[in-house]
mmCIF file of C-alpha atoms in Angstrom:
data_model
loop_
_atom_site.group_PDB
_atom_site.id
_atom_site.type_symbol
_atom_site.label_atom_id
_atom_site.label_comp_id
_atom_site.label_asym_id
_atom_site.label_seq_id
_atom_site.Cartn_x
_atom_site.Cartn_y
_atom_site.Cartn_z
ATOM 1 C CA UNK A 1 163.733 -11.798 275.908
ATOM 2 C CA UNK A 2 167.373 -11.703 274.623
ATOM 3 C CA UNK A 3 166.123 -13.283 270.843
ATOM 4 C CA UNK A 4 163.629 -10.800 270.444
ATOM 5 C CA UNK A 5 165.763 -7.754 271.836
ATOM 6 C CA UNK A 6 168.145 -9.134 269.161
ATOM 7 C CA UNK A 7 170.684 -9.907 271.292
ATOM 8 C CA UNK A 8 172.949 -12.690 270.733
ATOM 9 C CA UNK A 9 174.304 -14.219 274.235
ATOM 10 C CA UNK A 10 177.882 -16.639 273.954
ATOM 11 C CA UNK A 11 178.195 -17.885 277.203
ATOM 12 C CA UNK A 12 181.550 -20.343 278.305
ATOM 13 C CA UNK A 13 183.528 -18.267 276.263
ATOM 14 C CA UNK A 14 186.318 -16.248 277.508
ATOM 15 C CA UNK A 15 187.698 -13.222 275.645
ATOM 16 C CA UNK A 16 191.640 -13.234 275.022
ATOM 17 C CA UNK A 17 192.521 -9.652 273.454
ATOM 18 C CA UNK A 18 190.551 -6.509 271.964
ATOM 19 C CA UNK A 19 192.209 -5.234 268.542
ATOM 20 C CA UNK A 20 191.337 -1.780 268.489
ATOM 21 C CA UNK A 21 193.098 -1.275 264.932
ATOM 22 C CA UNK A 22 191.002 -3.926 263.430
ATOM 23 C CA UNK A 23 187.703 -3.418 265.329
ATOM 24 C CA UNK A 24 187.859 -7.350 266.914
ATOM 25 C CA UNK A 25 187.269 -9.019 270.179
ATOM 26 C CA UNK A 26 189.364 -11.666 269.579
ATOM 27 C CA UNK A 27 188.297 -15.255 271.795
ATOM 28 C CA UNK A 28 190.050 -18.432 272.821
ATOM 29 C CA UNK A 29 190.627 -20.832 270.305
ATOM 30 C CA UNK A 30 190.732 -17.664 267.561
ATOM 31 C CA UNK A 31 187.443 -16.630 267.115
ATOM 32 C CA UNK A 32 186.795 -13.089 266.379
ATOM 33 C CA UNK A 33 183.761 -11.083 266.399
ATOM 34 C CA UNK A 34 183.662 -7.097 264.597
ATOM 35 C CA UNK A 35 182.298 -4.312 266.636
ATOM 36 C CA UNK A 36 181.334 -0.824 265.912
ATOM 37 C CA UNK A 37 181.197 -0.099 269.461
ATOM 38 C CA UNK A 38 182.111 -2.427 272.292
ATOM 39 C CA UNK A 39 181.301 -1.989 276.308
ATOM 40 C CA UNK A 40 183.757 -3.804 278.881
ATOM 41 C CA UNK A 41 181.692 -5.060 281.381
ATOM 42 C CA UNK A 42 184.770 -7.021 283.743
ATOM 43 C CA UNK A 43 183.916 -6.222 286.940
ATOM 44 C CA UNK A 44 186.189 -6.819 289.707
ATOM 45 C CA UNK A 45 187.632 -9.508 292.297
ATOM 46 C CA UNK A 46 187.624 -9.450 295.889
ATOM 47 C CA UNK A 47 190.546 -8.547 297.630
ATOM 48 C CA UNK A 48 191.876 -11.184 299.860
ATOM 49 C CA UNK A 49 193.768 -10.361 303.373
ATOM 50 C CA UNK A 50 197.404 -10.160 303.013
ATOM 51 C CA UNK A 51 198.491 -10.122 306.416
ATOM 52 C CA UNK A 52 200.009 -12.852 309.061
ATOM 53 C CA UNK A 53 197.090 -15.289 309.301
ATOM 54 C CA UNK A 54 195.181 -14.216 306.221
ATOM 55 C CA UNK A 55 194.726 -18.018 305.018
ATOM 56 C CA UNK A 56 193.415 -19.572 308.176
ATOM 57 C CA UNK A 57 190.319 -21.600 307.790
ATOM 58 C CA UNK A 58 187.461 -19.172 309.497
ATOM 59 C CA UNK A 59 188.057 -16.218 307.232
ATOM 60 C CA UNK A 60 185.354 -15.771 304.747
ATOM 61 C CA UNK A 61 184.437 -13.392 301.719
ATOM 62 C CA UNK A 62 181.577 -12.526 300.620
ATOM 63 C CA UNK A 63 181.331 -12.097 296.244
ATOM 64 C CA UNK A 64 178.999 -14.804 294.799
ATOM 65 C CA UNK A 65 176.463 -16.996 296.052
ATOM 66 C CA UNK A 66 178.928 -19.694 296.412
ATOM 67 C CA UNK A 67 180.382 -17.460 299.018
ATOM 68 C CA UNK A 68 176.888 -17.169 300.494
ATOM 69 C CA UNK A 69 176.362 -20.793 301.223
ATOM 70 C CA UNK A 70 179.519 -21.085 303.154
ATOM 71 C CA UNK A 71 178.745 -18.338 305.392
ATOM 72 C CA UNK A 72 175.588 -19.714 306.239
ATOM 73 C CA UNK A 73 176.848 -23.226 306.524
ATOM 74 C CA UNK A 74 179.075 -21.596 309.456
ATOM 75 C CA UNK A 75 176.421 -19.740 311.324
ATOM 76 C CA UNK A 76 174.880 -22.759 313.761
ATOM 77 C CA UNK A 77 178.210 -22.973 315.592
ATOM 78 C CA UNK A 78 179.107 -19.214 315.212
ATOM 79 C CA UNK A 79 178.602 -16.702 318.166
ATOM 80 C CA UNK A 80 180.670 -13.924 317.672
ATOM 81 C CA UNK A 81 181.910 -12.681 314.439
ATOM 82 C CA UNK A 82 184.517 -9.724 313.168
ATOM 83 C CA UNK A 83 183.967 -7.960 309.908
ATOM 84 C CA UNK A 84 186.632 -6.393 308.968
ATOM 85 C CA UNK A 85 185.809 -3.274 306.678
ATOM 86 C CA UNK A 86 183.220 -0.908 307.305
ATOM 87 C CA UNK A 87 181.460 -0.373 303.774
ATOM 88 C CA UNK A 88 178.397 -1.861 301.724
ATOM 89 C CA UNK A 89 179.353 -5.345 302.228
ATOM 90 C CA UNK A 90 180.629 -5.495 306.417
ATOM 91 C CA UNK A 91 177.873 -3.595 307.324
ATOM 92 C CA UNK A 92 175.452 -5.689 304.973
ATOM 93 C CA UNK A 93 176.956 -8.880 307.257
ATOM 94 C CA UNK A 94 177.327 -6.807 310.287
ATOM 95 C CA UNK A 95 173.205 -6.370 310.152
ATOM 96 C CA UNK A 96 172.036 -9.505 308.853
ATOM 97 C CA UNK A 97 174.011 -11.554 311.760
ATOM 98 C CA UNK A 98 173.143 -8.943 314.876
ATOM 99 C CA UNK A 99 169.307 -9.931 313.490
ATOM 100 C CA UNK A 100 170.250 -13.062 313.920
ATOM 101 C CA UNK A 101 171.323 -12.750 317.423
ATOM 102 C CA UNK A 102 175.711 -13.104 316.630
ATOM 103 C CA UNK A 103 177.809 -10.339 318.632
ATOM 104 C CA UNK A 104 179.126 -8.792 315.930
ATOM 105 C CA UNK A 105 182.393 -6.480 315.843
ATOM 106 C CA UNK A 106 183.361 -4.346 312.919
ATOM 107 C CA UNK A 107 186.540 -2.927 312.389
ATOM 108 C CA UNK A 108 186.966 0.115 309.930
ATOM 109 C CA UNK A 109 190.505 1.147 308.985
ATOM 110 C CA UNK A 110 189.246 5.390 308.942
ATOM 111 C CA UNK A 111 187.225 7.592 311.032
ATOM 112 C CA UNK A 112 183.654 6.931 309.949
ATOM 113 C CA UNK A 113 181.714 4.151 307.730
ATOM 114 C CA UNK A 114 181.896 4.108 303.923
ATOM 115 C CA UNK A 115 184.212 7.264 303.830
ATOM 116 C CA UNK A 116 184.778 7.241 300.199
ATOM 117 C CA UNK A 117 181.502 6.657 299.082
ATOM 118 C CA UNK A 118 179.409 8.209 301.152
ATOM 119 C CA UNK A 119 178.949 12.173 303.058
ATOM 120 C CA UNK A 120 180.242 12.208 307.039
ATOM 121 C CA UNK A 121 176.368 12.585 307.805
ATOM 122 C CA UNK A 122 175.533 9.645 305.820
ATOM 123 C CA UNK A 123 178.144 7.924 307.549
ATOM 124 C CA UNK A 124 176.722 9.265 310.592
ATOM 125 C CA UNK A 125 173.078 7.466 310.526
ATOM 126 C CA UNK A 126 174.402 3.956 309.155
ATOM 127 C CA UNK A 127 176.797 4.287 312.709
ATOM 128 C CA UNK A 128 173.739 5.052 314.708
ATOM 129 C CA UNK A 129 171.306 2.381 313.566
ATOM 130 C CA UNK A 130 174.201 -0.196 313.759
ATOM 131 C CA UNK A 131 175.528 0.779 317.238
ATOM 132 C CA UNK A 132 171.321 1.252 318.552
ATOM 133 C CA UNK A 133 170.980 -2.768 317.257
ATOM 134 C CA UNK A 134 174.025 -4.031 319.229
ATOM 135 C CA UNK A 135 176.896 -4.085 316.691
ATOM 136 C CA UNK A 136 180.403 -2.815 318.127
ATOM 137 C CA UNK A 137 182.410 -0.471 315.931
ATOM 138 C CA UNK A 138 185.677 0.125 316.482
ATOM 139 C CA UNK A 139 187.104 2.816 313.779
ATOM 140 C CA UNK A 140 190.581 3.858 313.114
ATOM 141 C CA UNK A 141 191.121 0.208 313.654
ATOM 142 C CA UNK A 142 194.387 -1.459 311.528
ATOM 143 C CA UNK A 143 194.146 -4.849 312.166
ATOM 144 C CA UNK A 144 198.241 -6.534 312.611
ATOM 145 C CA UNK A 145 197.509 -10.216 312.210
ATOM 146 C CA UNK A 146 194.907 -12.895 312.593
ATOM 147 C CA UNK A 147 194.902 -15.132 315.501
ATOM 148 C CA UNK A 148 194.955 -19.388 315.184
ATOM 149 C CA UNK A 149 193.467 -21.433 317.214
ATOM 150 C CA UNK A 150 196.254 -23.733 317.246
ATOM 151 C CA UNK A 151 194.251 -25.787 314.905
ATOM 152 C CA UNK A 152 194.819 -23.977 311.723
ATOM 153 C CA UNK A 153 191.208 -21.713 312.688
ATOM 154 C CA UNK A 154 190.866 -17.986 313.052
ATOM 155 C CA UNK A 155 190.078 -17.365 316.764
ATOM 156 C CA UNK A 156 190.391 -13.237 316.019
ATOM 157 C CA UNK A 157 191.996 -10.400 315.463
ATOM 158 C CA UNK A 158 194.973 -8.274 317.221
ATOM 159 C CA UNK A 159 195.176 -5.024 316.447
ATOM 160 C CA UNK A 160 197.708 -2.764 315.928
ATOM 161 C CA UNK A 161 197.229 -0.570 319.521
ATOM 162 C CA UNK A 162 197.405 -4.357 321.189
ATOM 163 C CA UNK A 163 194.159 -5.251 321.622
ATOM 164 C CA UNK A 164 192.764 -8.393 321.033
ATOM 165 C CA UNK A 165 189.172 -9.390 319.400
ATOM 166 C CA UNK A 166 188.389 -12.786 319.951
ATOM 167 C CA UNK A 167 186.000 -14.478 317.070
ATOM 168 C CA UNK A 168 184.395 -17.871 316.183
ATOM 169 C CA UNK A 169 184.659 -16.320 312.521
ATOM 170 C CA UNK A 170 185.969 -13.616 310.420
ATOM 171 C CA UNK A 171 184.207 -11.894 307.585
ATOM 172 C CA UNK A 172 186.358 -9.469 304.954
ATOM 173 C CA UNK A 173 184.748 -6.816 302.939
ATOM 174 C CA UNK A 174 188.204 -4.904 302.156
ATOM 175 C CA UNK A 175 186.859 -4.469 298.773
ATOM 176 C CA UNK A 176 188.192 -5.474 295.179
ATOM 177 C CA UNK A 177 190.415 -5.790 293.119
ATOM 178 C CA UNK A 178 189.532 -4.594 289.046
ATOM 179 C CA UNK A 179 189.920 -6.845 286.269
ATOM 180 C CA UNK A 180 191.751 -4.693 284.214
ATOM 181 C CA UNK A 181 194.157 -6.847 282.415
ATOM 182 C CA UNK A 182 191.803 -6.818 279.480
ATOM 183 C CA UNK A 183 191.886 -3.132 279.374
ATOM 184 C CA UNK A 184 195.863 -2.961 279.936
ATOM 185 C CA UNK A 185 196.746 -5.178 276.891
ATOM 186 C CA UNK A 186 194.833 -2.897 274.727
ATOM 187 C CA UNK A 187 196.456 0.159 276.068
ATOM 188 C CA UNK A 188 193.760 1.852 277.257
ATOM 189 C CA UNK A 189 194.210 4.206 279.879
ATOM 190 C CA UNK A 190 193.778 2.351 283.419
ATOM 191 C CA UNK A 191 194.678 4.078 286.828
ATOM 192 C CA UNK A 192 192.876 1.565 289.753
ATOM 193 C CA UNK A 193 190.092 0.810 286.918
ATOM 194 C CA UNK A 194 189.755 1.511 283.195
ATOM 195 C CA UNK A 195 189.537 5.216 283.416
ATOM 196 C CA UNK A 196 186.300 6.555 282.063
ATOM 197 C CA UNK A 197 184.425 10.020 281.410
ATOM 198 C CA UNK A 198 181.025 11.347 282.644
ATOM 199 C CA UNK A 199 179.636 9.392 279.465
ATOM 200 C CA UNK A 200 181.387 6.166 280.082
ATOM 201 C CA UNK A 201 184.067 6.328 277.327
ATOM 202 C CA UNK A 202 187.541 5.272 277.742
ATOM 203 C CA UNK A 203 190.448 7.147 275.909
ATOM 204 C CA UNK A 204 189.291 4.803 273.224
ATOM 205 C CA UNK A 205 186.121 6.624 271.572
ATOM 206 C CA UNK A 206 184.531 3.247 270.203
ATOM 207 C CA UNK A 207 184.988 1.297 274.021
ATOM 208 C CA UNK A 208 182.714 2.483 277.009
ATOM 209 C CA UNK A 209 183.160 0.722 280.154
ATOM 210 C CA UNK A 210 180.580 0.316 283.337
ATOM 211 C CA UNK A 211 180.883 -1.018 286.939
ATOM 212 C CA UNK A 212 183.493 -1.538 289.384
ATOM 213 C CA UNK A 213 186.041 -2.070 287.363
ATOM 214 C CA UNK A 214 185.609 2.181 286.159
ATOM 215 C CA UNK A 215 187.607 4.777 287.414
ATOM 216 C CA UNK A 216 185.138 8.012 286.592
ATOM 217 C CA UNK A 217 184.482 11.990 286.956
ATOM 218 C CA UNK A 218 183.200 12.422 290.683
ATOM 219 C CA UNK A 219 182.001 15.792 291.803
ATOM 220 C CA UNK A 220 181.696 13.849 295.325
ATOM 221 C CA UNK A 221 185.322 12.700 295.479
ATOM 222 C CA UNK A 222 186.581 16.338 293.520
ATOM 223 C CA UNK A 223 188.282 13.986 291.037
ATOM 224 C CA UNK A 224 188.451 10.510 289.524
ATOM 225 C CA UNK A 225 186.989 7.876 291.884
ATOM 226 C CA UNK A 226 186.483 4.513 291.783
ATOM 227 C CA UNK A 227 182.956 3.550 293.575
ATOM 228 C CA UNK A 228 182.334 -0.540 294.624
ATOM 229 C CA UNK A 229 178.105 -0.121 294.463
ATOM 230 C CA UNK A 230 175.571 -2.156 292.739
ATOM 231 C CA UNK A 231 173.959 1.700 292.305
ATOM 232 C CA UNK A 232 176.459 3.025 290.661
ATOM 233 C CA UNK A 233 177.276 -0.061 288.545
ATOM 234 C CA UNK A 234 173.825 0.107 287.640
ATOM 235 C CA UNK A 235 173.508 4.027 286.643
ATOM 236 C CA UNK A 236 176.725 3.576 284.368
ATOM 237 C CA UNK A 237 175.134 0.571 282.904
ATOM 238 C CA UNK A 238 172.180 3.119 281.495
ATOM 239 C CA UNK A 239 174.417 5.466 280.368
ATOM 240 C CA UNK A 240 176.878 3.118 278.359
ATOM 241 C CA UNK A 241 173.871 1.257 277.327
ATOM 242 C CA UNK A 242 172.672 4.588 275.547
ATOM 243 C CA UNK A 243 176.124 5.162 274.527
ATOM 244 C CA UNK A 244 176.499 1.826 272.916
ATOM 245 C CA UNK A 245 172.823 1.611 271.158
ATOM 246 C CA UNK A 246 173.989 5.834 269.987
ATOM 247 C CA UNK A 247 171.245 6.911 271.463
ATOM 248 C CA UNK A 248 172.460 9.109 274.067
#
């Protein structure tokens, strides 16, 4: 598909600067390659806990299929579970264990589910059907530290009202991180993500940019935003796609 699309694929290679004077990715071990127009595709990496207890064995994350198979090799000793984070990916977890019969707690840091990428009704339903299938929410929940086992394990969560939320395991969907660093050494304009407009163009007029790692025009958020969904990664994937080809 990607020969007769014309589309040359260099995979193992990683990408060390962009020279915008020149026009030039520029890859490891000196290569370059010219562009007319180039898209920055970087994507993101999960954020990782960075409170007392954050590194016990017991927490997982859940990015790649890698992450996947450790989850699941988990599950057959796992009754109870705490997500924290109440967007795409807790309440993904959150309904895939409570179908699988795990009492499952989720702890989100606001009022309602998904607040900054979804409306207060939206938010709404998702709490319904969760709550009607057994999972526990617990909002306006700021979790303190995580609690050990004694033996280097995550038993649960204290919170910071006192309570505790005892666990076999511990799922985090806090979100991510974006791989800007690309972006920052070529000085284009970054504020959490490579700043973008409606059209996917940077303040550079020859790079467009797509995905979680974009900060872009929301008429949602009244502003910037930057939005962690496979939908929205894959709408500004069209539109820099067009952008890129110039047919948009």
């Amino acid at each position: 598909w990607y020969e007769k699309n014309n589309i040359v694929r260099l995979t193992g290679r990683r990408v060390t600067a962009v020279d915008r004077q020149r026009h030039r990715v520029i890859l490891q071990g000196g290569e370059q390659i010219p562009y007319s127009r180039l898209g920055l595709a970087t994507g993101a990496r999960v954020r990782r806990l960075s409170l007392p207890g954050g590194k016990l064995d017991g927490i997982l994350y859940l990015r790649d299929f890698a992450d996947v198979e450790k989850l699941k090799s988990q599950l057959r000793h796992t009754h109870s579970v705490v997500v924290i984070g109440g967007g795409f990916i807790g309440l993904e977890v959150a309904s895939s264990l409570c179908k699988m019969g795990k009492k499952v707690t989720v702890l989100e840091t606001f009022q309602r589910l998904m607040p900054r990428a979804v409306s207060s009704v939206i938010s709404g339903w998702f709490g319904r059907r969760h709550t009607e299938r057994g999972v526990n929410l617990i909002f306006n929940a700021r979790v303190e530290m995580i609690l050990n086992d004694g033996r280097g394990r995550a038993a649960g969560v204290l919170l910071s009202n006192g309570q505790k939320i005892a666990a076999d395991l511990i799922v985090a969907g806090i979100g991510v991180t974006p791989a800007v660093e690309l972006a920052k050494a070529a000085d284009l304009t970054c504020s959490d993500g490579i700043v973008v407009d409606s059209l996917t163009r940077t303040s550079d007029p020859f790079i467009f940019a797509a995905g979680d790692v974009t900060n872009h025009p929301s008429v949602f958020s009244g502003g910037q935003l930057r939005l962690e969904s496979v939908q929205n990664a894959t709408d500004q994937a069209k539109v820099a796609g067009q952008m890129l080809a110039g047919i948009a």
